[in-house]
C-alpha positions as CSV (number, residue, x, y, z in Angstrom):
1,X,-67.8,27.5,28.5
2,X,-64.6,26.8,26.9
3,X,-62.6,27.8,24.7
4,X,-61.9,27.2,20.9
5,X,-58.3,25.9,20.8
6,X,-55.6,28.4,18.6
7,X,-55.6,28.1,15.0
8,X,-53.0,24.9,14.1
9,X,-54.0,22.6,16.7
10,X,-52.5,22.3,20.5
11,X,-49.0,21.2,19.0
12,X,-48.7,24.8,16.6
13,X,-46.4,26.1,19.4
14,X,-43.8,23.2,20.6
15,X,-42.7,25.5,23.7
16,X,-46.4,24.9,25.0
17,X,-47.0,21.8,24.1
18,X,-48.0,19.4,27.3
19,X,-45.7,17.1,29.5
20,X,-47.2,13.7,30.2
21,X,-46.3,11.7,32.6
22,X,-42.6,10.0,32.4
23,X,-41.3,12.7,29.9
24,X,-38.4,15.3,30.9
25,X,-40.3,19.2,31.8
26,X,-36.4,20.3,30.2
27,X,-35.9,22.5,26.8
28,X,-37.0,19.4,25.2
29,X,-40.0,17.6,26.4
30,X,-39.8,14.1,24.7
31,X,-36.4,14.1,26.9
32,X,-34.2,14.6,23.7
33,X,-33.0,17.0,21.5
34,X,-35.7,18.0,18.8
35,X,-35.7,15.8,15.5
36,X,-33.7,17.0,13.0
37,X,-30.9,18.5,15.1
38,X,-27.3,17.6,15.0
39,X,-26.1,15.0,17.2
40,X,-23.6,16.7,19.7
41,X,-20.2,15.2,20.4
42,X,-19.7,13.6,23.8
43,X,-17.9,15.7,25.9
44,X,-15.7,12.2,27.8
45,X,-12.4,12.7,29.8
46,X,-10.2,15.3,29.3
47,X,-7.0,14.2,27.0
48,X,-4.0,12.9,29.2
49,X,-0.8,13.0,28.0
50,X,1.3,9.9,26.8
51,X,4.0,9.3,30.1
52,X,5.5,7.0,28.1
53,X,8.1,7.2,25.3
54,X,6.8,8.7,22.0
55,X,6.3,6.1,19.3
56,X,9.6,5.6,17.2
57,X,11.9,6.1,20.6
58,X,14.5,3.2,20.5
59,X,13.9,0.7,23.1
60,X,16.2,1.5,26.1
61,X,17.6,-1.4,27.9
62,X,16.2,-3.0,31.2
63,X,17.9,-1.7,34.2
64,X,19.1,-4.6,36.2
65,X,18.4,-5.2,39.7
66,X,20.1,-6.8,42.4
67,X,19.2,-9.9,43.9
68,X,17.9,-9.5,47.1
69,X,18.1,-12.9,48.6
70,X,20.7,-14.8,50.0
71,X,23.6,-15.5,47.9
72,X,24.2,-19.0,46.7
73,X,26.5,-20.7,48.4
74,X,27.3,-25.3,48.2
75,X,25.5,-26.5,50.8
76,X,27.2,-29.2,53.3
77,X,26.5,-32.8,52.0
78,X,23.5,-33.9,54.3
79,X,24.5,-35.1,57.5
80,X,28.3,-33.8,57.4
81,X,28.4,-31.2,59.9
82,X,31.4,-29.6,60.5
83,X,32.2,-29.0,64.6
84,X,34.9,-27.1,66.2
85,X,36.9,-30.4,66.7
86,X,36.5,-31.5,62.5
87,X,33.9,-33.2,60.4
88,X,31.1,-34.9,62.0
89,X,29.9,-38.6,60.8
90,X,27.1,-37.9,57.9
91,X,25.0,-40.6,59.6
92,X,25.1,-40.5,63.3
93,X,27.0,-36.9,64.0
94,X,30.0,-38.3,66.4
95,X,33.2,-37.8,66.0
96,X,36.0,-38.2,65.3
97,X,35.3,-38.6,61.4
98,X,37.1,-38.5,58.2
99,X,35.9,-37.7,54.7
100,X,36.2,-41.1,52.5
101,X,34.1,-42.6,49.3
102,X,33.1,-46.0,49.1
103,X,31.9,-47.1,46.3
104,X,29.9,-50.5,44.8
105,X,29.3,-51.9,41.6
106,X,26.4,-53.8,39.8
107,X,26.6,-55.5,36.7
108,X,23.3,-56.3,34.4
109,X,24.3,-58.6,31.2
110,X,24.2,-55.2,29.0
111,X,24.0,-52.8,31.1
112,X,25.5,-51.5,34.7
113,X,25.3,-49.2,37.5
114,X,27.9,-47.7,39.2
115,X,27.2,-46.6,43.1
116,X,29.0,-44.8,45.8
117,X,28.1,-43.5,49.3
118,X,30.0,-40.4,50.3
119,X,31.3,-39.3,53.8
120,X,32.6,-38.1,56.5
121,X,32.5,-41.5,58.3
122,X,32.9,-42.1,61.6
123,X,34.6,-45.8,62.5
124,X,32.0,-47.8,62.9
125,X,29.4,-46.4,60.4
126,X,32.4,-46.4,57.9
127,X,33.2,-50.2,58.6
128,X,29.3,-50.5,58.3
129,X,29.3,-48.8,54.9
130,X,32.9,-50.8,53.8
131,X,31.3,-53.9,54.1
132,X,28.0,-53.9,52.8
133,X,28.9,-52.2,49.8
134,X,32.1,-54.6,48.7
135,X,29.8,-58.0,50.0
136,X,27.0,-56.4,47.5
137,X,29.2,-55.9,44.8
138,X,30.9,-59.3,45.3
139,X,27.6,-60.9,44.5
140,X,25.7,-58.1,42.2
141,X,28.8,-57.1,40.2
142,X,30.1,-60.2,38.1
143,X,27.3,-60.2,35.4
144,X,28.5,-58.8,32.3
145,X,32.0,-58.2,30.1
146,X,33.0,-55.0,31.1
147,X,31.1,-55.8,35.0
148,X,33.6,-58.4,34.9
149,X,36.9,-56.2,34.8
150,X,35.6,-53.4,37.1
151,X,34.5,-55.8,39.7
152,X,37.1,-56.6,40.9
153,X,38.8,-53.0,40.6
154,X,35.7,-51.7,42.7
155,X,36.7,-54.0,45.5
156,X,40.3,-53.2,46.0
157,X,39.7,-49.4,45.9
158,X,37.5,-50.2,48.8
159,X,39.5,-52.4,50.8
160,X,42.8,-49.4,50.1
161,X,40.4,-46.6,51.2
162,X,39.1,-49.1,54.4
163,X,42.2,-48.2,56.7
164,X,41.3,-44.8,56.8
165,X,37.9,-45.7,58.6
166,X,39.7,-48.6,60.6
167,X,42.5,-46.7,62.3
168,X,39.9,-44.4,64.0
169,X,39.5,-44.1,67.4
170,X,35.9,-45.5,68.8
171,X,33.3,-42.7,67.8
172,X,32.0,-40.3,70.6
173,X,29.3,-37.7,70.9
174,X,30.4,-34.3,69.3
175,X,31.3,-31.3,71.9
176,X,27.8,-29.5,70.4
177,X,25.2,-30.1,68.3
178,X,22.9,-33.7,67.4
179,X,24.0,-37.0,67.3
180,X,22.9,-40.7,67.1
181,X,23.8,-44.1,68.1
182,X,26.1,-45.2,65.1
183,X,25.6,-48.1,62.8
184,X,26.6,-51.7,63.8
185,X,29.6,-52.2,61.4
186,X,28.2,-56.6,61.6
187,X,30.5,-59.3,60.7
188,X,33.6,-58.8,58.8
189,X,33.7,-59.0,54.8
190,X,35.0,-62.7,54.9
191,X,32.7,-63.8,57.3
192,X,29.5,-62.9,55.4
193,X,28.0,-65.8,53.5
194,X,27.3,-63.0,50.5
195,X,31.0,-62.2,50.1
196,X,32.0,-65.7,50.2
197,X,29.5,-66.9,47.6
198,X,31.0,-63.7,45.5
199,X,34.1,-64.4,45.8
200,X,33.3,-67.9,44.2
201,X,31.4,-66.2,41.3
202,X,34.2,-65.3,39.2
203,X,36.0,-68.9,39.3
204,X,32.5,-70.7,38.4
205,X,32.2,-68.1,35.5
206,X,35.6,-68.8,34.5
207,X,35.4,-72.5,34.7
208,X,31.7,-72.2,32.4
209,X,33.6,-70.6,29.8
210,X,36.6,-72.6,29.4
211,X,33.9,-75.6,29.5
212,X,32.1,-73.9,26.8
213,X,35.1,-72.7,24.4
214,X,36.7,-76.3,24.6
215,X,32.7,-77.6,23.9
216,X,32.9,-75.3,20.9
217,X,36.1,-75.9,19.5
């Protein structure tokens, strides 16, 4: 036979009240503090403190650092090597070689373009480089006012700075170190049909314009 429950119902005494199942059997049994009770702070990290420089600290400057790498230093214009017996040829490597600019000229009604091709030269890559670049600018250069007056100026600095590629002995492979075959220096200037018609620019331009000033006066 059982018995009468306590006066107050089963919940009169919370400390005995039942656990179903998926509640916590803790000091609370709904798995949570009891209603009405203050929440509790959460307890987190402990403080750390600041490593860094307190607010208001002026800012100190960055130390420098050293740079680590190579230090700059002009690199060799490509394809001048310099052996034990003196520059090497930019294009083919052989030697003897000596450090000369040649330099070409192209003239476009208004507007113009100034070229140049740097050394060391050997002999026959330099007469190679002489030659092509004054018969171009025989035939390119002409076509414009101020093209007109440095044509002509472009030409002789090349044929002045030509004897200094001519008077070299035939080119030979350096003591160390690669090399190619050098460059076919081809016909001379004045036997190239692109000088020639160049060189017969100028007078045909001249003869056009005193056509056309007497036509207009």
């Amino acid at each position: 036979m059982s018995q009468p429950p306590p006066p107050g119902g089963p919940w009169a005494h919370p400390q005995t009240a039942p656990v179903y199942p998926g509640q916590n059997a803790g000091p609370y049994p709904h798995g949570g503090p009891q209603y009405g009770a203050p929440p509790q702070a959460y307890p987190g990290p402990p403080a750390q403190p600041y490593a860094g420089q307190p607010y208001g600290t002026p800012a100190q400057p960055y130390p420098p650092q050293q740079y680590q790498g190579q230090q700059y230093a002009p690199q060799p214009y490509p394809g001048a090597h310099l052996g034990a017996g003196g520059p090497q040829c930019r294009f083919c490597g052989c030697v003897p070689a000596t450090d000369v600019t040649f330099r070409g000229h192209r003239g476009m009604i208004v507007l113009m373009q100034f070229l140049h091709v740097k050394g060391p030269f050997c002999r026959d890559c330099g007469l190679s480089t002489f030659r092509d670049m004054t018969a171009k600018t025989l035939i390119q250069g002409w076509y414009g006012y101020i093209s007109f007056a440095v044509t002509p100026i472009t030409v002789l600095i090349n044929l002045a700075r030509r004897g200094k590629v001519a008077n070299l002995p035939a080119p030979q492979p350096p003591p160390s170190g690669d090399h190619r075959r050098p460059m076919d220096p081809g016909a001379p200037l004045l036997a190239r049909p692109s000088a020639l018609i160049g060189l017969a620019i100028p007078f045909v331009l001249l003869v056009l314009f005193i056509i056309l000033a007497a036509a207009g006066g």
